[in-house]
Amino acid sequence: MASIIRPLLQATNFSSPFLRTLVPSVSLAYALQGLVAIPSIAAQTERFYDLSGSLTYISCTALSLYLPTIRARYAAAAAGSVKPAWPSLIQAAMGNSAGLNWRQVLLSAAVSIWATR
């Protein structure tokens, strides 16, 4: 798995923090929708339309939350230093986490609740 993730992280290592998160999230959305489109087009059905949309929203939301931590953990592993801990959603919601912002956690929770409808 590390052999797949490392080149993807390097390919999306833009100088802009906005692009560092946006490009992987958009790429993930297109990849998931493309994978679901193949059997849907072959069967000429929209049966998986809502499910694929919900999974895409939830996956992109999770990626946007944890991508900075994934990058930091791979950078620490490459440097041979201690990997940072995974940020806690509960601590971030209470304003106590250094890795996540409470606003991002709140909006991500709202998107996830909406996507699981």
N, CA, C and O atoms as a printed pandas DataFrame, in Angstrom:
     atom_number atom_name residue_name chain_id  residue_number  x_coord  y_coord  z_coord
0              1         N          MET        A               1    0.827   -1.194    0.000
1              2        CA          MET        A               1    0.000    0.000    0.000
2              3         C          MET        A               1    0.871    1.257    0.000
3              4         O          MET        A               1    0.548    2.246   -0.659
4              5         N          ALA        A               2    1.966    1.211    0.736
5              6        CA          ALA        A               2    2.861    2.371    0.796
6              7         C          ALA        A               2    3.465    2.670   -0.568
7              8         O          ALA        A               2    3.739    3.828   -0.885
8              9         N          SER        A               3    3.676    1.626   -1.384
9             10        CA          SER        A               3    4.262    1.849   -2.705
10            11         C          SER        A               3    3.289    2.565   -3.638
11            12         O          SER        A               3    3.717    3.174   -4.619
12            13         N          ILE        A               4    1.999    2.504   -3.352
13            14        CA          ILE        A               4    0.998    3.208   -4.153
14            15         C          ILE        A               4    0.796    4.629   -3.635
15            16         O          ILE        A               4    0.676    5.569   -4.420
16            17         N          ILE        A               5    0.760    4.778   -2.335
17            18        CA          ILE        A               5    0.445    6.086   -1.738
18            19         C          ILE        A               5    1.583    7.084   -1.909
19            20         O          ILE        A               5    1.333    8.256   -2.191
20            21         N          ARG        A               6    2.821    6.645   -1.744
21            22        CA          ARG        A               6    3.958    7.573   -1.816
22            23         C          ARG        A               6    4.029    8.310   -3.150
23            24         O          ARG        A               6    4.164    9.533   -3.136
24            25         N          PRO        A               7    3.945    7.637   -4.311
25            26        CA          PRO        A               7    3.976    8.400   -5.575
26            27         C          PRO        A               7    2.781    9.341   -5.746
27            28         O          PRO        A               7    2.916   10.417   -6.328
28            29         N          LEU        A               8    1.620    8.939   -5.242
29            30        CA          LEU        A               8    0.450    9.817   -5.320
30            31         C          LEU        A               8    0.643   11.069   -4.479
31            32         O          LEU        A               8    0.267   12.165   -4.896
32            33         N          LEU        A               9    1.230   10.909   -3.290
33            34        CA          LEU        A               9    1.491   12.074   -2.443
34            35         C          LEU        A               9    2.530   12.987   -3.081
35            36         O          LEU        A               9    2.415   14.210   -3.004
36            37         N          GLN        A              10    3.542   12.399   -3.709
37            38        CA          GLN        A              10    4.563   13.214   -4.367
38            39         C          GLN        A              10    3.996   13.938   -5.580
39            40         O          GLN        A              10    4.356   15.086   -5.840
40            41         N          ALA        A              11    3.117   13.283   -6.322
41            42        CA          ALA        A              11    2.536   13.902   -7.515
42            43         C          ALA        A              11    1.602   15.053   -7.175
43            44         O          ALA        A              11    1.402   15.953   -7.991
44            45         N          THR        A              12    1.036   15.031   -5.989
45            46        CA          THR        A              12    0.093   16.083   -5.585
46            47         C          THR        A              12    0.689   17.007   -4.532
47            48         O          THR        A              12   -0.051   17.637   -3.777
48            49         N          ASN        A              13    2.003   17.096   -4.471
49            50        CA          ASN        A              13    2.671   17.933   -3.480
50            51         C          ASN        A              13    2.871   19.338   -4.051
51            52         O          ASN        A              13    3.987   19.731   -4.389
52            53         N          PHE        A              14    1.781   20.079   -4.151
53            54        CA          PHE        A              14    1.814   21.435   -4.669
54            55         C          PHE        A              14    2.272   22.398   -3.584
55            56         O          PHE        A              14    2.201   22.078   -2.397
56            57         N          SER        A              15    2.741   23.577   -3.985
57            58        CA          SER        A              15    3.159   24.563   -2.992
58            59         C          SER        A              15    1.955   25.187   -2.284
59            60         O          SER        A              15    2.073   25.651   -1.150
60            61         N          SER        A              16    0.813   25.199   -2.942
61            62        CA          SER        A              16   -0.402   25.756   -2.348
62            63         C          SER        A              16   -1.104   24.696   -1.486
63            64         O          SER        A              16   -1.414   23.613   -1.984
64            65         N          PRO        A              17   -1.357   24.988   -0.212
65            66        CA          PRO        A              17   -2.077   24.023    0.628
66            67         C          PRO        A              17   -3.473   23.719    0.094
67            68         O          PRO        A              17   -3.982   22.612    0.274
68            69         N          PHE        A              18   -4.088   24.693   -0.557
69            70        CA          PHE        A              18   -5.415   24.490   -1.140
70            71         C          PHE        A              18   -5.370   23.402   -2.219
71            72         O          PHE        A              18   -6.206   22.498   -2.232
72            73         N          LEU        A              19   -4.394   23.496   -3.118
73            74        CA          LEU        A              19   -4.267   22.504   -4.179
74            75         C          LEU        A              19   -3.817   21.147   -3.654
75            76         O          LEU        A              19   -4.190   20.112   -4.208
76            77         N          ARG        A              20   -3.015   21.145   -2.585
77            78        CA          ARG        A              20   -2.565   19.878   -2.005
78            79         C          ARG        A              20   -3.716   19.037   -1.499
79            80         O          ARG        A              20   -3.603   17.812   -1.453
80            81         N          THR        A              21   -4.821   19.658   -1.119
81            82        CA          THR        A              21   -5.993   18.925   -0.660
82            83         C          THR        A              21   -7.033   18.791   -1.764
83            84         O          THR        A              21   -7.688   17.754   -1.876
84            85         N          LEU        A              22   -7.189   19.829   -2.579
85            86        CA          LEU        A              22   -8.223   19.823   -3.608
86            87         C          LEU        A              22   -7.968   18.790   -4.706
87            88         O          LEU        A              22   -8.876   18.040   -5.067
88            89         N          VAL        A              23   -6.762   18.740   -5.234
89            90        CA          VAL        A              23   -6.472   17.841   -6.355
90            91         C          VAL        A              23   -6.669   16.371   -5.978
91            92         O          VAL        A              23   -7.303   15.644   -6.742
92            93         N          PRO        A              24   -6.153   15.895   -4.826
93            94        CA          PRO        A              24   -6.429   14.499   -4.467
94            95         C          PRO        A              24   -7.911   14.221   -4.223
95            96         O          PRO        A              24   -8.398   13.141   -4.558
96            97         N          SER        A              25   -8.626   15.170   -3.649
97            98        CA          SER        A              25  -10.055   14.967   -3.388
98            99         C          SER        A              25  -10.843   14.881   -4.689
99           100         O          SER        A              25  -11.703   14.012   -4.835
100          101         N          VAL        A              26  -10.563   15.766   -5.626
101          102        CA          VAL        A              26  -11.252   15.736   -6.918
102          103         C          VAL        A              26  -10.873   14.470   -7.687
103          104         O          VAL        A              26  -11.719   13.857   -8.338
104          105         N          SER        A              27   -9.608   14.086   -7.609
105          106        CA          SER        A              27   -9.161   12.860   -8.286
106          107         C          SER        A              27   -9.863   11.636   -7.716
107          108         O          SER        A              27  -10.267   10.742   -8.460
108          109         N          LEU        A              28  -10.005   11.598   -6.396
109          110        CA          LEU        A              28  -10.714   10.490   -5.755
110          111         C          LEU        A              28  -12.177   10.457   -6.210
111          112         O          LEU        A              28  -12.717    9.388   -6.493
112          113         N          ALA        A              29  -12.802   11.610   -6.278
113          114        CA          ALA        A              29  -14.209   11.664   -6.703
114          115         C          ALA        A              29  -14.364   11.141   -8.131
115          116         O          ALA        A              29  -15.258   10.341   -8.405
116          117         N          TYR        A              30  -13.504   11.588   -9.032
117          118        CA          TYR        A              30  -13.583   11.102  -10.412
118          119         C          TYR        A              30  -13.301    9.608  -10.500
119          120         O          TYR        A              30  -13.966    8.894  -11.251
120          121         N          ALA        A              31  -12.318    9.129   -9.736
121          122        CA          ALA        A              31  -11.985    7.699   -9.776
122          123         C          ALA        A              31  -13.154    6.848   -9.282
123          124         O          ALA        A              31  -13.507    5.849   -9.909
124          125         N          LEU        A              32  -13.753    7.244   -8.159
125          126        CA          LEU        A              32  -14.883    6.475   -7.640
126          127         C          LEU        A              32  -16.073    6.494   -8.593
127          128         O          LEU        A              32  -16.700    5.462   -8.834
128          129         N          GLN        A              33  -16.376    7.662   -9.130
129          130        CA          GLN        A              33  -17.501    7.759  -10.057
130          131         C          GLN        A              33  -17.224    6.979  -11.343
131          132         O          GLN        A              33  -18.133    6.374  -11.912
132          133         N          GLY        A              34  -15.976    6.991  -11.798
133          134        CA          GLY        A              34  -15.617    6.228  -12.984
134          135         C          GLY        A              34  -15.729    4.728  -12.765
135          136         O          GLY        A              34  -16.182    3.995  -13.644
136          137         N          LEU        A              35  -15.310    4.270  -11.573
137          138        CA          LEU        A              35  -15.411    2.844  -11.263
138          139         C          LEU        A              35  -16.864    2.380  -11.199
139          140         O          LEU        A              35  -17.186    1.276  -11.638
140          141         N          VAL        A              36  -17.722    3.206  -10.664
141          142        CA          VAL        A              36  -19.137    2.840  -10.570
142          143         C          VAL        A              36  -19.823    2.994  -11.928
143          144         O          VAL        A              36  -20.789    2.287  -12.217
144          145         N          ALA        A              37  -19.334    3.906  -12.753
145          146        CA          ALA        A              37  -19.960    4.127  -14.062
146          147         C          ALA        A              37  -19.801    2.928  -14.980
147          148         O          ALA        A              37  -20.677    2.649  -15.799
148          149         N          ILE        A              38  -18.692    2.220  -14.850
149          150        CA          ILE        A              38  -18.432    1.090  -15.759
150          151         C          ILE        A              38  -19.541    0.038  -15.685
151          152         O          ILE        A              38  -20.131   -0.279  -16.718
152          153         N          PRO        A              39  -19.853   -0.520  -14.501
153          154        CA          PRO        A              39  -20.941   -1.505  -14.484
154          155         C          PRO        A              39  -22.316   -0.876  -14.721
155          156         O          PRO        A              39  -23.214   -1.527  -15.255
156          157         N          SER        A              40  -22.476    0.374  -14.328
157          158        CA          SER        A              40  -23.772    1.036  -14.547
158          159         C          SER        A              40  -24.054    1.243  -16.027
159          160         O          SER        A              40  -25.184    1.056  -16.479
160          161         N          ILE        A              41  -23.041    1.625  -16.777
161          162        CA          ILE        A              41  -23.214    1.811  -18.214
162          163         C          ILE        A              41  -23.429    0.468  -18.889
163          164         O          ILE        A              41  -24.264    0.336  -19.784
164          165         N          ALA        A              42  -22.665   -0.529  -18.449
165          166        CA          ALA        A              42  -22.801   -1.860  -19.051
166          167         C          ALA        A              42  -24.203   -2.432  -18.817
167          168         O          ALA        A              42  -24.781   -3.045  -19.714
168          169         N          ALA        A              43  -24.743   -2.234  -17.625
169          170        CA          ALA        A              43  -26.072   -2.757  -17.297
170          171         C          ALA        A              43  -27.190   -1.774  -17.666
171          172         O          ALA        A              43  -28.369   -2.110  -17.557
172          173         N          GLN        A              44  -26.830   -0.582  -18.093
173          174        CA          GLN        A              44  -27.773    0.487  -18.413
174          175         C          GLN        A              44  -28.788    0.689  -17.295
175          176         O          GLN        A              44  -29.999    0.614  -17.501
176          177         N          THR        A              45  -28.243    0.951  -16.088
177          178        CA          THR        A              45  -29.089    1.164  -14.924
178          179         C          THR        A              45  -28.537    2.308  -14.081
179          180         O          THR        A              45  -27.348    2.621  -14.137
180          181         N          GLU        A              46  -29.404    2.914  -13.314
181          182        CA          GLU        A              46  -29.002    3.946  -12.358
182          183         C          GLU        A              46  -29.134    3.432  -10.930
183          184         O          GLU        A              46  -29.255    4.220   -9.991
184          185         N          ARG        A              47  -29.111    2.136  -10.768
185          186        CA          ARG        A              47  -29.309    1.512   -9.467
186          187         C          ARG        A              47  -28.269    1.976   -8.435
187          188         O          ARG        A              47  -28.595    2.141   -7.259
188          189         N          PHE        A              48  -27.041    2.183   -8.865
189          190        CA          PHE        A              48  -25.955    2.511   -7.939
190          191         C          PHE        A              48  -25.694    4.009   -7.841
191          192         O          PHE        A              48  -24.739    4.429   -7.188
192          193         N          TYR        A              49  -26.529    4.814   -8.479
193          194        CA          TYR        A              49  -26.293    6.260   -8.548
194          195         C          TYR        A              49  -26.239    6.905   -7.162
195          196         O          TYR        A              49  -25.265    7.590   -6.849
196          197         N          ASP        A              50  -27.248    6.705   -6.335
197          198        CA          ASP        A              50  -27.287    7.326   -5.007
198          199         C          ASP        A              50  -26.204    6.782   -4.093
199          200         O          ASP        A              50  -25.574    7.541   -3.355
200          201         N          LEU        A              51  -25.982    5.480   -4.135
201          202        CA          LEU        A              51  -24.956    4.869   -3.293
202          203         C          LEU        A              51  -23.565    5.386   -3.655
203          204         O          LEU        A              51  -22.768    5.710   -2.774
204          205         N          SER        A              52  -23.280    5.460   -4.942
205          206        CA          SER        A              52  -21.953    5.936   -5.356
206          207         C          SER        A              52  -21.765    7.414   -4.996
207          208         O          SER        A              52  -20.669    7.825   -4.615
208          209         N          GLY        A              53  -22.818    8.201   -5.114
209          210        CA          GLY        A              53  -22.723    9.607   -4.717
210          211         C          GLY        A              53  -22.448    9.768   -3.239
211          212         O          GLY        A              53  -21.611   10.580   -2.844
212          213         N          SER        A              54  -23.146    9.000   -2.420
213          214        CA          SER        A              54  -22.933    9.070   -0.973
214          215         C          SER        A              54  -21.529    8.613   -0.594
215          216         O          SER        A              54  -20.865    9.251    0.223
216          217         N          LEU        A              55  -21.078    7.512   -1.186
217          218        CA          LEU        A              55  -19.726    7.026   -0.888
218          219         C          LEU        A              55  -18.660    8.013   -1.352
219          220         O          LEU        A              55  -17.622    8.159   -0.707
220          221         N          THR        A              56  -18.915    8.684   -2.459
221          222        CA          THR        A              56  -17.969    9.684   -2.945
222          223         C          THR        A              56  -17.881   10.865   -1.987
223          224         O          THR        A              56  -16.784   11.316   -1.661
224          225         N          TYR        A              57  -19.022   11.368   -1.535
225          226        CA          TYR        A              57  -19.014   12.481   -0.578
226          227         C          TYR        A              57  -18.288   12.096    0.709
227          228         O          TYR        A              57  -17.459   12.858    1.206
228          229         N          ILE        A              58  -18.594   10.933    1.244
229          230        CA          ILE        A              58  -17.984   10.505    2.507
230          231         C          ILE        A              58  -16.485   10.270    2.333
231          232         O          ILE        A              58  -15.694   10.652    3.195
232          233         N          SER        A              59  -16.092    9.645    1.227
233          234        CA          SER        A              59  -14.672    9.377    0.981
234          235         C          SER        A              59  -13.877   10.669    0.812
235          236         O          SER        A              59  -12.791   10.806    1.376
236          237         N          CYS        A              60  -14.402   11.606    0.047
237          238        CA          CYS        A              60  -13.708   12.878   -0.155
238          239         C          CYS        A              60  -13.633   13.685    1.140
239          240         O          CYS        A              60  -12.644   14.372    1.394
240          241         N          THR        A              61  -14.671   13.598    1.945
241          242        CA          THR        A              61  -14.676   14.285    3.232
242          243         C          THR        A              61  -13.603   13.701    4.146
243          244         O          THR        A              61  -12.843   14.443    4.769
244          245         N          ALA        A              62  -13.541   12.384    4.227
245          246        CA          ALA        A              62  -12.516   11.735    5.063
246          247         C          ALA        A              62  -11.118   12.045    4.546
247          248         O          ALA        A              62  -10.206   12.296    5.334
248          249         N          LEU        A              63  -10.945   12.030    3.245
249          250        CA          LEU        A              63   -9.635   12.341    2.672
250          251         C          LEU        A              63   -9.217   13.767    2.998
251          252         O          LEU        A              63   -8.065   14.008    3.359
252          253         N          SER        A              64  -10.140   14.713    2.874
253          254        CA          SER        A              64   -9.782   16.106    3.161
254          255         C          SER        A              64   -9.443   16.312    4.632
255          256         O          SER        A              64   -8.628   17.171    4.968
256          257         N          LEU        A              65  -10.060   15.532    5.505
257          258        CA          LEU        A              65   -9.747   15.636    6.931
258          259         C          LEU        A              65   -8.374   15.055    7.271
259          260         O          LEU        A              65   -7.616   15.644    8.041
260          261         N          TYR        A              66   -8.068   13.913    6.699
261          262        CA          TYR        A              66   -6.878   13.183    7.124
262          263         C          TYR        A              66   -5.691   13.268    6.174
263          264         O          TYR        A              66   -4.622   12.757    6.511
264          265         N          LEU        A              67   -5.823   13.880    5.016
265          266        CA          LEU        A              67   -4.709   13.973    4.084
266          267         C          LEU        A              67   -3.495   14.708    4.667
267          268         O          LEU        A              67   -2.373   14.242    4.467
268          269         N          PRO        A              68   -3.659   15.825    5.373
269          270        CA          PRO        A              68   -2.476   16.453    5.971
270          271         C          PRO        A              68   -1.742   15.534    6.952
271          272         O          PRO        A              68   -0.513   15.549    7.013
272          273         N          THR        A              69   -2.484   14.742    7.712
273          274        CA          THR        A              69   -1.859   13.810    8.642
274          275         C          THR        A              69   -1.162   12.685    7.898
275          276         O          THR        A              69   -0.075   12.262    8.293
276          277         N          ILE        A              70   -1.771   12.198    6.833
277          278        CA          ILE        A              70   -1.137   11.151    6.023
278          279         C          ILE        A              70    0.170   11.672    5.449
279          280         O          ILE        A              70    1.181   10.970    5.471
280          281         N          ARG        A              71    0.160   12.900    4.935
281          282        CA          ARG        A              71    1.390   13.494    4.404
282          283         C          ARG        A              71    2.450   13.635    5.493
283          284         O          ARG        A              71    3.620   13.326    5.264
284          285         N          ALA        A              72    2.050   14.095    6.670
285          286        CA          ALA        A              72    3.000   14.278    7.769
286          287         C          ALA        A              72    3.583   12.948    8.222
287          288         O          ALA        A              72    4.771   12.865    8.531
288          289         N          ARG        A              73    2.762   11.909    8.263
289          290        CA          ARG        A              73    3.245   10.592    8.679
290          291         C          ARG        A              73    4.234   10.015    7.667
291          292         O          ARG        A              73    5.236    9.416    8.058
292          293         N          TYR        A              74    3.962   10.190    6.365
293          294        CA          TYR        A              74    4.905    9.699    5.352
294          295         C          TYR        A              74    6.194   10.511    5.361
295          296         O          TYR        A              74    7.273    9.950    5.170
296          297         N          ALA        A              75    6.106   11.812    5.578
297          298        CA          ALA        A              75    7.313   12.637    5.659
298          299         C          ALA        A              75    8.151   12.253    6.867
299          300         O          ALA        A              75    9.377   12.195    6.780
300          301         N          ALA        A              76    7.495   11.989    7.997
301          302        CA          ALA        A              76    8.223   11.585    9.203
302          303         C          ALA        A              76    8.884   10.221    9.004
303          304         O          ALA        A              76   10.012   10.006    9.448
304          305         N          ALA        A              77    8.189    9.310    8.344
305          306        CA          ALA        A              77    8.759    7.989    8.082
306          307         C          ALA        A              77    9.964    8.100    7.154
307          308         O          ALA        A              77   10.958    7.397    7.341
308          309         N          ALA        A              78    9.881    8.978    6.155
309          310        CA          ALA        A              78   11.004    9.160    5.225
310          311         C          ALA        A              78   12.200    9.789    5.922
311          312         O          ALA        A              78   13.346    9.488    5.586
312          313         N          ALA        A              79   11.938   10.663    6.894
313          314        CA          ALA        A              79   13.024   11.312    7.635
314          315         C          ALA        A              79   13.539   10.454    8.782
315          316         O          ALA        A              79   14.564   10.765    9.389
316          317         N          GLY        A              80   12.826    9.378    9.073
317          318        CA          GLY        A              80   13.249    8.503   10.165
318          319         C          GLY        A              80   12.888    9.020   11.540
319          320         O          GLY        A              80   13.451    8.572   12.538
320          321         N          SER        A              81   11.965    9.951   11.605
321          322        CA          SER        A              81   11.544   10.489   12.903
322          323         C          SER        A              81   10.222    9.854   13.335
323          324         O          SER        A              81    9.657    9.018   12.629
324          325         N          VAL        A              82    9.753   10.262   14.485
325          326        CA          VAL        A              82    8.528    9.703   15.048
326          327         C          VAL        A              82    7.326   10.216   14.258
327          328         O          VAL        A              82    7.210   11.411   13.987
328          329         N          LYS        A              83    6.436    9.293   13.894
329          330        CA          LYS        A              83    5.237    9.668   13.156
330          331         C          LYS        A              83    4.253   10.375   14.080
331          332         O          LYS        A              83    4.083    9.968   15.229
332          333         N          PRO        A              84    3.601   11.434   13.589
333          334        CA          PRO        A              84    2.588   12.104   14.409
334          335         C          PRO        A              84    1.372   11.206   14.608
335          336         O          PRO        A              84    1.074   10.348   13.778
336          337         N          ALA        A              85    0.688   11.415   15.705
337          338        CA          ALA        A              85   -0.517   10.632   16.001
338          339         C          ALA        A              85   -1.659   11.079   15.100
339          340         O          ALA        A              85   -1.678   12.203   14.599
340          341         N          TRP        A              86   -2.616   10.164   14.906
341          342        CA          TRP        A              86   -3.808   10.516   14.152
342          343         C          TRP        A              86   -4.645   11.483   14.978
343          344         O          TRP        A              86   -4.839   11.248   16.171
344          345         N          PRO        A              87   -5.142   12.553   14.390
345          346        CA          PRO        A              87   -5.957   13.513   15.150
346          347         C          PRO        A              87   -7.297   12.909   15.546
347          348         O          PRO        A              87   -7.849   12.065   14.841
348          349         N          SER        A              88   -7.803   13.354   16.675
349          350        CA          SER        A              88   -9.076   12.868   17.195
350          351         C          SER        A              88  -10.202   13.810   16.775
351          352         O          SER        A              88  -10.112   15.023   16.962
352          353         N          LEU        A              89  -11.258   13.239   16.207
353          354        CA          LEU        A              89  -12.406   14.049   15.806
354          355         C          LEU        A              89  -13.118   14.647   17.010
355          356         O          LEU        A              89  -13.586   15.785   16.960
356          357         N          ILE        A              90  -13.198   13.886   18.082
357          358        CA          ILE        A              90  -13.886   14.364   19.284
358          359         C          ILE        A              90  -13.126   15.526   19.912
359          360         O          ILE        A              90  -13.731   16.523   20.305
360          361         N          GLN        A              91  -11.800   15.402   20.008
361          362        CA          GLN        A              91  -11.008   16.496   20.569
362          363         C          GLN        A              91  -11.072   17.735   19.685
363          364         O          GLN        A              91  -11.106   18.859   20.185
364          365         N          ALA        A              92  -11.089   17.527   18.371
365          366        CA          ALA        A              92  -11.174   18.668   17.460
366          367         C          ALA        A              92  -12.520   19.372   17.590
367          368         O          ALA        A              92  -12.584   20.599   17.518
368          369         N          ALA        A              93  -13.592   18.612   17.780
369          370        CA          ALA        A              93  -14.917   19.215   17.939
370          371         C          ALA        A              93  -14.986   20.066   19.197
371          372         O          ALA        A              93  -15.746   21.032   19.262
372          373         N          MET        A              94  -14.184   19.700   20.203
373          374        CA          MET        A              94  -14.143   20.481   21.441
374          375         C          MET        A              94  -13.081   21.571   21.387
375          376         O          MET        A              94  -12.928   22.330   22.344
376          377         N          GLY        A              95  -12.337   21.659   20.271
377          378        CA          GLY        A              95  -11.331   22.700   20.112
378          379         C          GLY        A              95   -9.993   22.355   20.725
379          380         O          GLY        A              95   -9.186   23.256   20.954
380          381         N          ASN        A              96   -9.717   21.074   21.006
381          382        CA          ASN        A              96   -8.483   20.694   21.693
382          383         C          ASN        A              96   -7.460   20.001   20.806
383          384         O          ASN        A              96   -6.398   19.619   21.297
384          385         N          SER        A              97   -7.737   19.826   19.532
385          386        CA          SER        A              97   -6.826   19.075   18.660
386          387         C          SER        A              97   -5.995   20.027   17.823
387          388         O          SER        A              97   -6.513   20.990   17.257
388          389         N          ALA        A              98   -4.694   19.748   17.747
389          390        CA          ALA        A              98   -3.813   20.579   16.932
390          391         C          ALA        A              98   -3.877   20.189   15.461
391          392         O          ALA        A              98   -3.505   20.989   14.602
392          393         N          GLY        A              99   -4.342   18.976   15.148
393          394        CA          GLY        A              99   -4.341   18.490   13.782
394          395         C          GLY        A              99   -5.572   18.860   12.978
395          396         O          GLY        A              99   -5.505   18.923   11.750
396          397         N          LEU        A             100   -6.689   19.104   13.635
397          398        CA          LEU        A             100   -7.936   19.394   12.930
398          399         C          LEU        A             100   -8.572   20.666   13.488
399          400         O          LEU        A             100   -8.434   20.977   14.671
400          401         N          ASN        A             101   -9.258   21.383   12.630
401          402        CA          ASN        A             101   -9.983   22.570   13.052
402          403         C          ASN        A             101  -11.423   22.175   13.346
403          404         O          ASN        A             101  -12.004   21.377   12.612
404          405         N          TRP        A             102  -12.002   22.717   14.401
405          406        CA          TRP        A             102  -13.367   22.335   14.785
406          407         C          TRP        A             102  -14.381   22.668   13.705
407          408         O          TRP        A             102  -15.383   21.968   13.559
408          409         N          ARG        A             103  -14.130   23.751   12.931
409          410        CA          ARG        A             103  -15.061   24.106   11.850
410          411         C          ARG        A             103  -15.044   23.065   10.739
411          412         O          ARG        A             103  -16.088   22.712   10.190
412          413         N          GLN        A             104  -13.849   22.576   10.411
413          414        CA          GLN        A             104  -13.759   21.553    9.381
414          415         C          GLN        A             104  -14.422   20.262    9.847
415          416         O          GLN        A             104  -15.083   19.583    9.062
416          417         N          VAL        A             105  -14.248   19.922   11.123
417          418        CA          VAL        A             105  -14.879   18.722   11.664
418          419         C          VAL        A             105  -16.401   18.867   11.650
419          420         O          VAL        A             105  -17.110   17.928   11.289
420          421         N          LEU        A             106  -16.899   20.029   12.039
421          422        CA          LEU        A             106  -18.345   20.265   12.058
422          423         C          LEU        A             106  -18.939   20.189   10.647
423          424         O          LEU        A             106  -19.963   19.538   10.441
424          425         N          LEU        A             107  -18.306   20.846    9.685
425          426        CA          LEU        A             107  -18.802   20.791    8.313
426          427         C          LEU        A             107  -18.680   19.389    7.726
427          428         O          LEU        A             107  -19.559   18.951    6.983
428          429         N          SER        A             108  -17.610   18.688    8.050
429          430        CA          SER        A             108  -17.434   17.306    7.567
430          431         C          SER        A             108  -18.489   16.401    8.159
431          432         O          SER        A             108  -19.002   15.518    7.472
432          433         N          ALA        A             109  -18.822   16.602    9.419
433          434        CA          ALA        A             109  -19.879   15.813   10.050
434          435         C          ALA        A             109  -21.230   16.085    9.383
435          436         O          ALA        A             109  -22.013   15.164    9.151
436          437         N          ALA        A             110  -21.490   17.351    9.079
437          438        CA          ALA        A             110  -22.750   17.705    8.419
438          439         C          ALA        A             110  -22.838   17.056    7.028
439          440         O          ALA        A             110  -23.891   16.540    6.652
440          441         N          VAL        A             111  -21.742   17.080    6.270
441          442        CA          VAL        A             111  -21.723   16.459    4.943
442          443         C          VAL        A             111  -21.912   14.946    5.079
443          444         O          VAL        A             111  -22.637   14.343    4.288
444          445         N          SER        A             112  -21.273   14.332    6.067
445          446        CA          SER        A             112  -21.397   12.878    6.249
446          447         C          SER        A             112  -22.808   12.475    6.652
447          448         O          SER        A             112  -23.326   11.462    6.182
448          449         N          ILE        A             113  -23.425   13.259    7.516
449          450        CA          ILE        A             113  -24.809   12.960    7.909
450          451         C          ILE        A             113  -25.731   13.102    6.698
451          452         O          ILE        A             113  -26.610   12.269    6.480
452          453         N          TRP        A             114  -25.526   14.163    5.913
453          454        CA          TRP        A             114  -26.353   14.358    4.720
454          455         C          TRP        A             114  -26.144   13.227    3.727
455          456         O          TRP        A             114  -27.104   12.762    3.112
456          457         N          ALA        A             115  -24.896   12.774    3.559
457          458        CA          ALA        A             115  -24.597   11.736    2.562
458          459         C          ALA        A             115  -25.127   10.361    2.962
459          460         O          ALA        A             115  -25.327    9.506    2.100
460          461         N          THR        A             116  -25.355   10.137    4.253
461          462        CA          THR        A             116  -25.862    8.833    4.695
462          463         C          THR        A             116  -27.372    8.798    4.728
463          464         O          THR        A             116  -27.935    7.792    5.159
464          465         N          ARG        A             117  -28.040    9.811    4.308
465          466        CA          ARG        A             117  -29.500    9.885    4.361
466          467         C          ARG        A             117  -30.201    8.710    3.755
467          468         O          ARG        A             117  -31.431    8.664    3.743
